[in-house]
Amino acid sequence: MESCIVSKMHAQGKPDLDYVVVLGAQVRKSGPSLVLRYRLDKAIEYLDENPNTICIVSGGKGPNEPFPEAQGMADYLKEHGIAEQRILEEPDSKTTEENIVNSKKMINDDNASIGVITNNFHMFRALQIADKYGLDNTQGIAAGSPRTCSSTTWFASFLLRLNSCCRFQVSQAVSISGIS
């Protein structure tokens, strides 16, 4: 599992994608958390290099957040020179799966090219979820991550992916065996 996570940690996506989806993370009154700033700074870099790409910022309001993550993300992008008309806000998601599903609903073109921007430790899982929900050719665009959270977040990402795989394997085995 660790090699799968590592294999996507340097994904850069292709140029000139139609859309990029930036997955949400903690926001505070003072702005995006450090982990989220890594994602947003990667989005700014990509958007500056690809002026026709539309950016979907995805994230709802958690109980410890002053406003939806999407709003804080959009504000940060605008403060850093990204034009408002290039930013679409998806303010309802609470999980990575919801980020993907709700962002997909905002894309009207079934043939659109799409990139997902998240931290390097989270990229493999995010792409697996995108594939699960029909975004088959999604490109990963990996942002870095703070050194202080690397080992913890790698391990958490590993456990989440392992849990997802195990649930699938168990449900598949139950289905095959006829046990209900």
Coordinates of N, CA, C and O in Angstrom, one line a residue:
M1 N 0.8 -1.2 0.0 CA 0.0 0.0 0.0 C 0.9 1.3 0.0 O 0.6 2.2 -0.7
E2 N 1.9 1.2 0.8 CA 2.8 2.4 0.8 C 3.4 2.7 -0.5 O 3.5 3.9 -0.9
S3 N 3.8 1.7 -1.3 CA 4.3 1.9 -2.6 C 3.3 2.6 -3.6 O 3.6 3.4 -4.4
C4 N 2.0 2.2 -3.4 CA 0.9 2.9 -4.2 C 0.8 4.4 -3.8 O 0.7 5.2 -4.7
I5 N 0.9 4.7 -2.5 CA 0.8 6.1 -2.1 C 2.0 6.8 -2.7 O 1.9 7.9 -3.3
V6 N 3.2 6.3 -2.5 CA 4.4 6.9 -3.0 C 4.4 7.1 -4.5 O 4.8 8.1 -5.0
S7 N 3.8 6.2 -5.2 CA 3.8 6.2 -6.7 C 3.1 7.5 -7.2 O 3.3 7.9 -8.4
K8 N 2.2 8.0 -6.5 CA 1.4 9.2 -6.9 C 1.8 10.5 -6.3 O 1.3 11.6 -6.6
M9 N 2.9 10.5 -5.4 CA 3.3 11.6 -4.7 C 3.9 12.8 -5.5 O 3.9 13.9 -5.1
H10 N 4.3 12.5 -6.7 CA 4.9 13.5 -7.6 C 4.1 13.7 -8.8 O 4.6 14.3 -9.8
A11 N 2.8 13.3 -8.8 CA 2.0 13.5 -10.0 C 1.9 15.0 -10.3 O 1.7 15.8 -9.4
Q12 N 2.0 15.4 -11.6 CA 1.9 16.8 -12.0 C 0.8 17.1 -13.0 O 0.6 18.2 -13.3
G13 N 0.1 16.1 -13.5 CA -1.0 16.3 -14.4 C -0.5 16.9 -15.7 O 0.7 17.4 -15.9
K14 N -1.3 16.9 -16.7 CA -1.0 17.4 -18.0 C -1.3 18.9 -18.0 O -2.2 19.4 -17.3
P15 N -0.7 19.7 -18.9 CA -1.1 21.1 -19.1 C -2.4 21.2 -19.8 O -2.9 20.3 -20.4
D16 N -3.0 22.4 -19.6 CA -4.2 22.8 -20.3 C -5.4 21.9 -19.9 O -6.3 21.7 -20.8
L17 N -5.6 21.4 -18.7 CA -6.8 20.7 -18.3 C -7.9 21.7 -18.3 O -7.8 22.9 -18.1
D18 N -9.1 21.2 -18.6 CA -10.3 22.0 -18.6 C -10.6 22.5 -17.1 O -11.0 23.7 -16.9
Y19 N -10.5 21.6 -16.2 CA -10.8 21.9 -14.8 C -9.8 21.3 -13.9 O -9.2 20.3 -14.1
V20 N -9.5 22.0 -12.7 CA -8.8 21.4 -11.6 C -9.8 21.5 -10.4 O -10.5 22.5 -10.2
V21 N -9.8 20.5 -9.6 CA -10.5 20.5 -8.4 C -9.6 20.5 -7.2 O -8.7 19.6 -7.1
V22 N -9.7 21.5 -6.4 CA -8.8 21.6 -5.2 C -9.6 21.0 -4.0 O -10.7 21.6 -3.7
L23 N -9.1 20.0 -3.4 CA -9.8 19.4 -2.3 C -9.6 20.2 -1.0 O -8.5 20.7 -0.7
G24 N -10.6 20.3 -0.2 CA -10.6 21.2 1.0 C -9.9 20.6 2.1 O -9.6 19.4 2.2
A25 N -9.6 21.5 3.1 CA -8.9 21.1 4.3 C -9.3 22.3 5.3 O -9.9 23.3 4.9
Q26 N -8.8 22.2 6.5 CA -9.1 23.1 7.6 C -8.9 24.6 7.2 O -7.9 25.0 6.6
V27 N -9.9 25.4 7.5 CA -9.8 26.9 7.4 C -10.0 27.5 8.8 O -10.8 26.9 9.6
R28 N -9.4 28.6 9.0 CA -9.5 29.4 10.2 C -9.9 30.8 9.9 O -9.9 31.2 8.7
K29 N -10.3 31.6 10.9 CA -10.6 33.0 10.6 C -9.4 33.7 9.9 O -9.6 34.6 9.1
S30 N -8.2 33.3 10.3 CA -7.0 33.9 9.7 C -6.7 33.4 8.3 O -5.8 34.0 7.6
G31 N -7.4 32.4 7.9 CA -7.2 31.9 6.5 C -7.0 30.4 6.5 O -7.2 29.7 7.5
P32 N -6.5 29.8 5.3 CA -6.3 28.4 5.2 C -5.2 27.9 6.1 O -4.2 28.5 6.4
S33 N -5.4 26.6 6.6 CA -4.4 25.9 7.3 C -3.1 25.7 6.5 O -3.2 25.9 5.2
L34 N -2.0 25.4 7.1 CA -0.8 25.2 6.3 C -1.0 24.1 5.3 O -0.5 24.2 4.1
V35 N -1.6 23.0 5.6 CA -1.8 21.9 4.7 C -2.6 22.4 3.5 O -2.3 22.1 2.3
L36 N -3.7 23.2 3.7 CA -4.5 23.7 2.6 C -3.7 24.7 1.8 O -3.9 24.8 0.6
R37 N -2.9 25.5 2.4 CA -2.1 26.5 1.7 C -1.2 25.8 0.7 O -1.0 26.3 -0.4
Y38 N -0.6 24.6 1.0 CA 0.2 23.9 0.1 C -0.7 23.6 -1.2 O -0.2 23.7 -2.3
R39 N -1.9 23.1 -1.0 CA -2.8 22.8 -2.1 C -3.1 24.0 -2.9 O -3.1 24.0 -4.1
L40 N -3.4 25.1 -2.2 CA -3.8 26.3 -2.9 C -2.6 26.9 -3.7 O -2.8 27.5 -4.8
D41 N -1.5 26.9 -3.1 CA -0.3 27.4 -3.8 C 0.0 26.6 -5.1 O 0.4 27.2 -6.1
K42 N -0.2 25.3 -5.0 CA 0.0 24.4 -6.2 C -1.1 24.8 -7.2 O -0.8 24.9 -8.4
A43 N -2.3 25.1 -6.8 CA -3.4 25.5 -7.7 C -3.0 26.8 -8.4 O -3.2 27.0 -9.6
I44 N -2.5 27.8 -7.6 CA -2.1 29.0 -8.2 C -1.0 28.8 -9.3 O -1.1 29.4 -10.4
E45 N 0.0 28.0 -8.9 CA 1.0 27.7 -9.9 C 0.5 27.1 -11.2 O 0.8 27.6 -12.3
Y46 N -0.4 26.1 -11.0 CA -1.0 25.5 -12.2 C -1.9 26.5 -13.0 O -1.8 26.6 -14.2
L47 N -2.7 27.2 -12.3 CA -3.6 28.2 -13.0 C -2.8 29.3 -13.7 O -3.3 29.7 -14.8
D48 N -1.8 29.7 -13.1 CA -0.9 30.8 -13.7 C -0.3 30.2 -15.1 O -0.2 31.0 -16.0
E49 N 0.0 29.0 -15.1 CA 0.6 28.4 -16.2 C -0.4 27.9 -17.3 O 0.0 27.7 -18.4
N50 N -1.6 27.8 -16.9 CA -2.7 27.3 -17.7 C -3.9 28.2 -17.6 O -4.9 27.9 -16.9
P51 N -3.9 29.4 -18.3 CA -4.9 30.4 -18.1 C -6.3 30.1 -18.5 O -7.2 30.8 -18.2
N52 N -6.5 29.0 -19.2 CA -7.9 28.6 -19.6 C -8.5 27.6 -18.7 O -9.7 27.2 -18.9
T53 N -7.8 27.2 -17.7 CA -8.3 26.2 -16.8 C -9.2 26.8 -15.7 O -8.9 27.9 -15.2
I54 N -10.4 26.2 -15.5 CA -11.3 26.6 -14.4 C -11.0 25.8 -13.2 O -10.7 24.6 -13.2
C55 N -11.1 26.5 -12.0 CA -10.8 25.9 -10.7 C -12.0 25.7 -9.9 O -12.8 26.7 -9.7
I56 N -12.3 24.5 -9.4 CA -13.3 24.2 -8.5 C -12.7 24.0 -7.1 O -11.8 23.1 -7.0
V57 N -13.1 24.8 -6.2 CA -12.6 24.7 -4.8 C -13.7 24.0 -4.0 O -14.9 24.4 -4.1
S58 N -13.4 22.9 -3.4 CA -14.4 22.0 -2.8 C -14.2 21.8 -1.3 O -13.1 21.3 -0.9
G59 N -15.2 22.2 -0.5 CA -15.1 21.9 0.9 C -16.2 22.7 1.7 O -16.4 23.9 1.4
G60 N -16.8 22.0 2.6 CA -17.9 22.6 3.4 C -17.4 23.2 4.7 O -16.2 23.3 4.9
K61 N -18.4 23.5 5.5 CA -18.0 24.1 6.8 C -18.1 23.1 7.9 O -19.1 22.5 8.2
G62 N -16.9 22.8 8.5 CA -16.9 21.9 9.6 C -17.3 22.6 10.9 O -17.4 23.9 10.9
P63 N -17.5 21.9 12.0 CA -18.0 22.5 13.2 C -17.0 23.4 13.9 O -17.4 24.3 14.6
N64 N -15.7 23.3 13.5 CA -14.7 24.2 14.1 C -14.2 25.2 13.1 O -13.1 25.7 13.2
E65 N -15.0 25.5 12.0 CA -14.6 26.4 11.0 C -15.5 27.6 11.0 O -16.7 27.4 11.1
P66 N -15.0 28.8 10.7 CA -15.9 30.0 10.7 C -16.7 30.1 9.4 O -17.7 30.9 9.4
F67 N -16.3 29.5 8.3 CA -17.1 29.5 7.1 C -16.7 28.3 6.2 O -15.7 27.6 6.6
P68 N -17.4 28.1 5.1 CA -17.0 26.9 4.3 C -15.6 27.0 3.8 O -15.1 28.1 3.4
E69 N -15.0 25.8 3.7 CA -13.6 25.8 3.2 C -13.5 26.4 1.8 O -12.6 27.1 1.4
A70 N -14.6 26.1 1.0 CA -14.6 26.6 -0.4 C -14.5 28.1 -0.4 O -13.8 28.7 -1.3
Q71 N -15.2 28.8 0.5 CA -15.1 30.2 0.5 C -13.7 30.7 0.9 O -13.2 31.6 0.3
G72 N -13.1 30.1 1.9 CA -11.8 30.5 2.3 C -10.8 30.2 1.2 O -9.8 31.0 1.0
M73 N -11.0 29.2 0.5 CA -10.1 28.8 -0.6 C -10.2 29.8 -1.8 O -9.2 30.3 -2.3
A74 N -11.5 30.1 -2.1 CA -11.7 31.1 -3.2 C -11.1 32.5 -2.8 O -10.5 33.1 -3.7
D75 N -11.3 32.9 -1.6 CA -10.7 34.2 -1.2 C -9.2 34.2 -1.3 O -8.6 35.1 -1.8
Y76 N -8.6 33.1 -0.9 CA -7.1 33.0 -1.0 C -6.6 33.1 -2.4 O -5.7 33.8 -2.8
L77 N -7.3 32.3 -3.3 CA -7.0 32.4 -4.7 C -7.1 33.8 -5.3 O -6.2 34.2 -6.1
K78 N -8.2 34.4 -5.0 CA -8.4 35.8 -5.5 C -7.4 36.8 -5.0 O -6.9 37.6 -5.7
E79 N -7.0 36.6 -3.7 CA -6.0 37.5 -3.1 C -4.6 37.2 -3.8 O -3.8 38.1 -3.7
H80 N -4.4 36.1 -4.4 CA -3.2 35.8 -5.1 C -3.3 35.9 -6.6 O -2.5 35.2 -7.3
G81 N -4.3 36.6 -7.1 CA -4.3 37.0 -8.5 C -5.1 36.1 -9.4 O -5.1 36.3 -10.6
I82 N -5.9 35.1 -8.9 CA -6.7 34.3 -9.8 C -8.0 35.0 -9.9 O -8.7 35.4 -9.0
A83 N -8.4 35.2 -11.2 CA -9.7 35.9 -11.5 C -10.9 35.2 -11.0 O -11.0 33.9 -11.1
E84 N -11.8 35.9 -10.4 CA -13.0 35.4 -9.8 C -13.8 34.5 -10.8 O -14.4 33.4 -10.4
Q85 N -13.9 34.9 -12.0 CA -14.6 34.1 -13.0 C -14.0 32.7 -13.3 O -14.7 31.9 -13.9
R86 N -12.8 32.5 -12.9 CA -12.2 31.2 -13.1 C -12.4 30.2 -11.9 O -11.9 29.1 -11.9
I87 N -13.1 30.7 -10.8 CA -13.2 29.9 -9.6 C -14.7 29.6 -9.4 O -15.6 30.4 -9.4
L88 N -14.9 28.3 -9.2 CA -16.3 27.8 -8.9 C -16.2 27.2 -7.4 O -15.3 26.5 -7.1
E89 N -17.2 27.6 -6.6 CA -17.2 27.2 -5.2 C -18.2 26.0 -5.0 O -19.3 26.1 -5.4
E90 N -17.7 25.0 -4.4 CA -18.5 23.8 -4.0 C -18.5 23.8 -2.5 O -17.5 23.2 -1.9
P91 N -19.5 24.3 -1.8 CA -19.4 24.6 -0.3 C -20.1 23.5 0.6 O -20.3 23.8 1.7
D92 N -20.4 22.4 0.1 CA -21.2 21.4 0.9 C -20.4 20.2 1.3 O -20.9 19.5 2.2
S93 N -19.3 19.9 0.7 CA -18.6 18.6 1.0 C -18.0 18.5 2.4 O -17.4 19.5 2.8
K94 N -18.1 17.3 3.0 CA -17.4 17.1 4.3 C -16.4 16.0 4.2 O -15.6 15.8 5.1
T95 N -16.3 15.3 3.1 CA -15.4 14.2 2.9 C -14.7 14.2 1.5 O -15.3 14.9 0.6
T96 N -13.7 13.5 1.3 CA -13.1 13.4 0.0 C -14.1 12.9 -1.1 O -14.1 13.4 -2.2
E97 N -14.8 11.9 -0.7 CA -15.8 11.3 -1.6 C -16.8 12.4 -2.0 O -17.2 12.5 -3.2
E98 N -17.3 13.2 -1.0 CA -18.2 14.2 -1.4 C -17.6 15.3 -2.2 O -18.2 15.9 -3.1
N99 N -16.3 15.6 -1.9 CA -15.6 16.6 -2.8 C -15.7 16.2 -4.2 O -16.0 17.0 -5.1
I100 N -15.4 14.9 -4.5 CA -15.3 14.4 -5.9 C -16.7 14.4 -6.5 O -17.0 14.9 -7.6
V101 N -17.7 13.8 -5.8 CA -19.1 13.7 -6.3 C -19.7 15.1 -6.6 O -20.3 15.3 -7.6
N102 N -19.6 16.0 -5.6 CA -20.2 17.3 -5.7 C -19.5 18.1 -6.8 O -20.1 18.9 -7.5
S103 N -18.2 18.0 -6.9 CA -17.5 18.8 -7.9 C -17.8 18.3 -9.3 O -17.9 19.0 -10.3
K104 N -17.9 16.9 -9.4 CA -18.3 16.3 -10.7 C -19.6 16.9 -11.2 O -19.8 17.2 -12.4
K105 N -20.6 17.2 -10.3 CA -21.9 17.8 -10.7 C -21.7 19.2 -11.3 O -22.6 19.6 -12.0
M106 N -20.6 19.8 -11.0 CA -20.4 21.2 -11.5 C -19.8 21.2 -12.9 O -19.7 22.3 -13.5
I107 N -19.4 20.1 -13.4 CA -18.8 20.0 -14.7 C -19.8 19.5 -15.7 O -20.3 18.4 -15.6
N108 N -20.1 20.3 -16.7 CA -21.2 20.0 -17.6 C -20.8 19.2 -18.8 O -21.6 18.7 -19.5
D109 N -19.5 19.1 -19.0 CA -18.9 18.4 -20.2 C -18.4 17.0 -19.8 O -17.4 16.9 -19.0
D110 N -19.0 16.0 -20.3 CA -18.6 14.6 -20.0 C -17.2 14.3 -20.5 O -16.5 13.4 -20.0
N111 N -16.7 15.1 -21.4 CA -15.4 14.8 -22.0 C -14.3 15.8 -21.5 O -13.2 15.9 -22.0
A112 N -14.7 16.5 -20.4 CA -13.8 17.5 -19.9 C -12.5 16.8 -19.3 O -12.7 15.7 -18.7
S113 N -11.4 17.4 -19.4 CA -10.2 16.9 -18.8 C -10.1 17.6 -17.4 O -10.4 18.7 -17.2
I114 N -9.8 16.7 -16.4 CA -9.9 17.1 -15.0 C -8.6 16.8 -14.2 O -8.1 15.7 -14.4
G115 N -8.2 17.7 -13.4 CA -7.1 17.4 -12.5 C -7.6 17.6 -11.0 O -8.5 18.3 -10.8
V116 N -7.0 16.8 -10.1 CA -7.3 16.9 -8.7 C -6.0 17.4 -8.0 O -5.0 16.8 -8.2
I117 N -6.2 18.4 -7.2 CA -5.1 18.9 -6.5 C -5.3 18.6 -5.0 O -6.3 19.0 -4.4
T118 N -4.3 17.9 -4.5 CA -4.3 17.6 -3.0 C -2.8 17.4 -2.6 O -1.9 17.4 -3.5
N119 N -2.6 17.2 -1.3 CA -1.3 17.0 -0.9 C -0.8 15.6 -1.3 O -1.5 14.7 -1.6
N120 N 0.6 15.5 -1.5 CA 1.2 14.3 -2.0 C 0.8 13.0 -1.3 O 0.5 12.0 -1.9
F121 N 0.7 13.1 0.0 CA 0.3 11.9 0.8 C -1.1 11.4 0.6 O -1.4 10.3 0.8
H122 N -1.9 12.3 0.0 CA -3.4 12.1 -0.1 C -3.7 11.7 -1.6 O -4.8 11.3 -1.9
M123 N -2.8 11.9 -2.5 CA -3.1 11.8 -3.9 C -3.6 10.4 -4.4 O -4.5 10.3 -5.1
F124 N -2.9 9.4 -4.0 CA -3.3 8.0 -4.4 C -4.8 7.8 -4.0 O -5.6 7.4 -4.8
R125 N -5.1 8.1 -2.8 CA -6.5 7.9 -2.3 C -7.5 8.7 -3.1 O -8.5 8.3 -3.5
A126 N -7.1 10.0 -3.3 CA -8.0 10.9 -4.0 C -8.3 10.4 -5.5 O -9.4 10.4 -5.9
L127 N -7.3 9.9 -6.1 CA -7.4 9.4 -7.5 C -8.2 8.1 -7.5 O -9.0 7.9 -8.4
Q128 N -8.1 7.3 -6.5 CA -8.9 6.1 -6.4 C -10.4 6.4 -6.2 O -11.2 5.8 -6.9
I129 N -10.7 7.4 -5.4 CA -12.0 7.9 -5.2 C -12.6 8.5 -6.5 O -13.7 8.2 -6.9
A130 N -11.8 9.3 -7.2 CA -12.2 9.9 -8.5 C -12.6 8.8 -9.5 O -13.6 8.9 -10.1
D131 N -11.8 7.8 -9.6 CA -12.0 6.7 -10.5 C -13.3 5.9 -10.1 O -14.1 5.6 -10.9
K132 N -13.5 5.7 -8.8 CA -14.7 5.0 -8.3 C -16.0 5.8 -8.7 O -17.0 5.1 -8.9
Y133 N -15.9 7.1 -8.7 CA -17.1 7.9 -9.1 C -17.2 8.4 -10.5 O -17.9 9.3 -10.8
G134 N -16.5 7.7 -11.4 CA -16.6 7.9 -12.8 C -15.7 9.0 -13.4 O -15.9 9.4 -14.6
L135 N -14.8 9.5 -12.7 CA -13.8 10.5 -13.3 C -12.6 9.6 -13.6 O -11.5 9.8 -13.0
D136 N -12.8 8.8 -14.7 CA -11.8 7.8 -15.0 C -10.4 8.3 -15.4 O -9.4 7.7 -15.1
N137 N -10.4 9.4 -16.1 CA -9.1 9.9 -16.6 C -8.6 11.1 -15.9 O -7.9 12.0 -16.4
T138 N -8.9 11.2 -14.6 CA -8.5 12.3 -13.8 C -7.0 12.3 -13.6 O -6.4 11.3 -13.4
Q139 N -6.4 13.5 -13.7 CA -5.0 13.7 -13.5 C -4.7 14.1 -12.1 O -5.5 15.0 -11.6
G140 N -3.7 13.6 -11.5 CA -3.3 14.1 -10.2 C -2.3 15.3 -10.3 O -1.5 15.3 -11.2
I141 N -2.5 16.2 -9.5 CA -1.5 17.3 -9.4 C -1.1 17.4 -7.9 O -1.9 18.0 -7.1
A142 N 0.0 16.9 -7.6 CA 0.4 16.7 -6.1 C 1.0 18.0 -5.6 O 2.0 18.5 -6.2
A143 N 0.5 18.5 -4.5 CA 1.1 19.5 -3.8 C 2.0 18.9 -2.7 O 1.8 17.7 -2.3
G144 N 2.9 19.6 -2.2 CA 3.8 19.1 -1.2 C 3.0 19.1 0.1 O 1.8 19.2 0.1
S145 N 3.7 18.8 1.2 CA 3.0 18.8 2.5 C 4.0 19.3 3.5 O 5.3 19.1 3.4
P146 N 3.6 19.8 4.6 CA 4.5 20.3 5.7 C 5.3 19.1 6.3 O 4.8 18.1 6.5
R147 N 6.6 19.4 6.5 CA 7.4 18.3 7.0 C 6.9 17.8 8.4 O 7.1 16.7 8.7
T148 N 6.3 18.7 9.1 CA 5.8 18.3 10.5 C 4.7 17.3 10.5 O 4.5 16.7 11.5
C149 N 4.0 17.2 9.4 CA 2.9 16.2 9.4 C 3.1 15.0 8.5 O 2.2 14.2 8.4
S150 N 4.3 14.9 7.9 CA 4.5 13.8 6.9 C 4.2 12.4 7.4 O 3.4 11.7 6.8
S151 N 4.9 12.0 8.5 CA 4.8 10.6 8.9 C 3.4 10.3 9.4 O 2.8 9.3 9.1
T152 N 2.8 11.2 10.1 CA 1.4 11.0 10.6 C 0.4 11.0 9.5 O -0.4 10.1 9.4
T153 N 0.5 11.9 8.5 CA -0.5 11.9 7.4 C -0.3 10.7 6.5 O -1.2 10.2 5.9
W154 N 1.0 10.3 6.2 CA 1.2 9.2 5.4 C 0.5 8.0 6.0 O -0.2 7.2 5.3
F155 N 0.7 7.8 7.3 CA 0.1 6.7 8.0 C -1.4 6.7 8.0 O -2.1 5.7 7.7
A156 N -2.0 7.9 8.2 CA -3.4 8.1 8.2 C -4.0 7.7 6.8 O -5.0 7.0 6.7
S157 N -3.3 8.2 5.8 CA -3.7 8.0 4.4 C -3.6 6.5 4.1 O -4.5 5.9 3.5
F158 N -2.6 5.8 4.6 CA -2.4 4.4 4.4 C -3.6 3.6 5.1 O -4.2 2.8 4.5
L159 N -3.9 4.0 6.3 CA -5.0 3.3 7.0 C -6.3 3.5 6.4 O -7.1 2.6 6.3
L160 N -6.6 4.7 5.9 CA -7.9 5.0 5.2 C -8.0 4.2 4.0 O -9.0 3.6 3.7
R161 N -6.9 4.1 3.2 CA -6.9 3.3 2.0 C -7.0 1.8 2.3 O -7.8 1.1 1.6
L162 N -6.3 1.4 3.3 CA -6.4 0.0 3.7 C -7.8 -0.4 4.2 O -8.4 -1.4 3.8
N163 N -8.4 0.5 4.9 CA -9.8 0.3 5.4 C -10.7 0.2 4.2 O -11.6 -0.7 4.2
S164 N -10.6 1.1 3.3 CA -11.4 1.1 2.1 C -11.3 -0.2 1.3 O -12.2 -0.9 0.9
C165 N -10.0 -0.7 1.1 CA -9.8 -1.9 0.4 C -10.3 -3.1 1.2 O -10.9 -4.0 0.6
C166 N -10.1 -3.1 2.5 CA -10.6 -4.3 3.3 C -12.1 -4.4 3.2 O -12.7 -5.4 3.1
R167 N -12.8 -3.2 3.3 CA -14.3 -3.2 3.3 C -14.7 -3.8 2.0 O -15.7 -4.6 1.9
F168 N -14.1 -3.4 0.9 CA -14.4 -3.9 -0.4 C -14.2 -5.4 -0.5 O -15.1 -6.1 -1.0
Q169 N -13.1 -5.9 0.0 CA -12.7 -7.3 -0.1 C -13.7 -8.1 0.8 O -14.2 -9.1 0.4
V170 N -14.0 -7.6 2.0 CA -15.0 -8.3 2.8 C -16.4 -8.4 2.2 O -17.0 -9.4 2.1
S171 N -16.8 -7.2 1.7 CA -18.2 -7.2 1.1 C -18.2 -8.1 -0.2 O -19.2 -8.8 -0.5
Q172 N -17.1 -8.1 -0.9 CA -17.0 -9.0 -2.1 C -17.0 -10.4 -1.7 O -17.7 -11.2 -2.3
A173 N -16.3 -10.8 -0.7 CA -16.3 -12.2 -0.2 C -17.6 -12.6 0.3 O -18.1 -13.7 0.0
V174 N -18.3 -11.8 1.0 CA -19.6 -12.1 1.5 C -20.6 -12.3 0.4 O -21.4 -13.2 0.4
S175 N -20.5 -11.4 -0.6 CA -21.4 -11.6 -1.8 C -21.1 -12.9 -2.5 O -22.1 -13.6 -2.9
I176 N -19.9 -13.2 -2.7 CA -19.5 -14.4 -3.4 C -20.0 -15.7 -2.7 O -20.5 -16.6 -3.2
S177 N -19.8 -15.6 -1.3 CA -20.2 -16.8 -0.5 C -21.6 -16.9 -0.2 O -22.1 -18.0 0.2
G178 N -22.4 -15.9 -0.5 CA -23.9 -16.0 -0.3 C -24.2 -15.7 1.2 O -25.4 -15.8 1.5
I179 N -23.3 -15.3 2.0 CA -23.6 -15.0 3.4 C -24.2 -13.6 3.4 O -23.8 -12.7 2.8
S180 N -25.3 -13.5 4.2 CA -25.9 -12.1 4.3 C -25.9 -11.6 5.7 O -25.6 -12.3 6.7

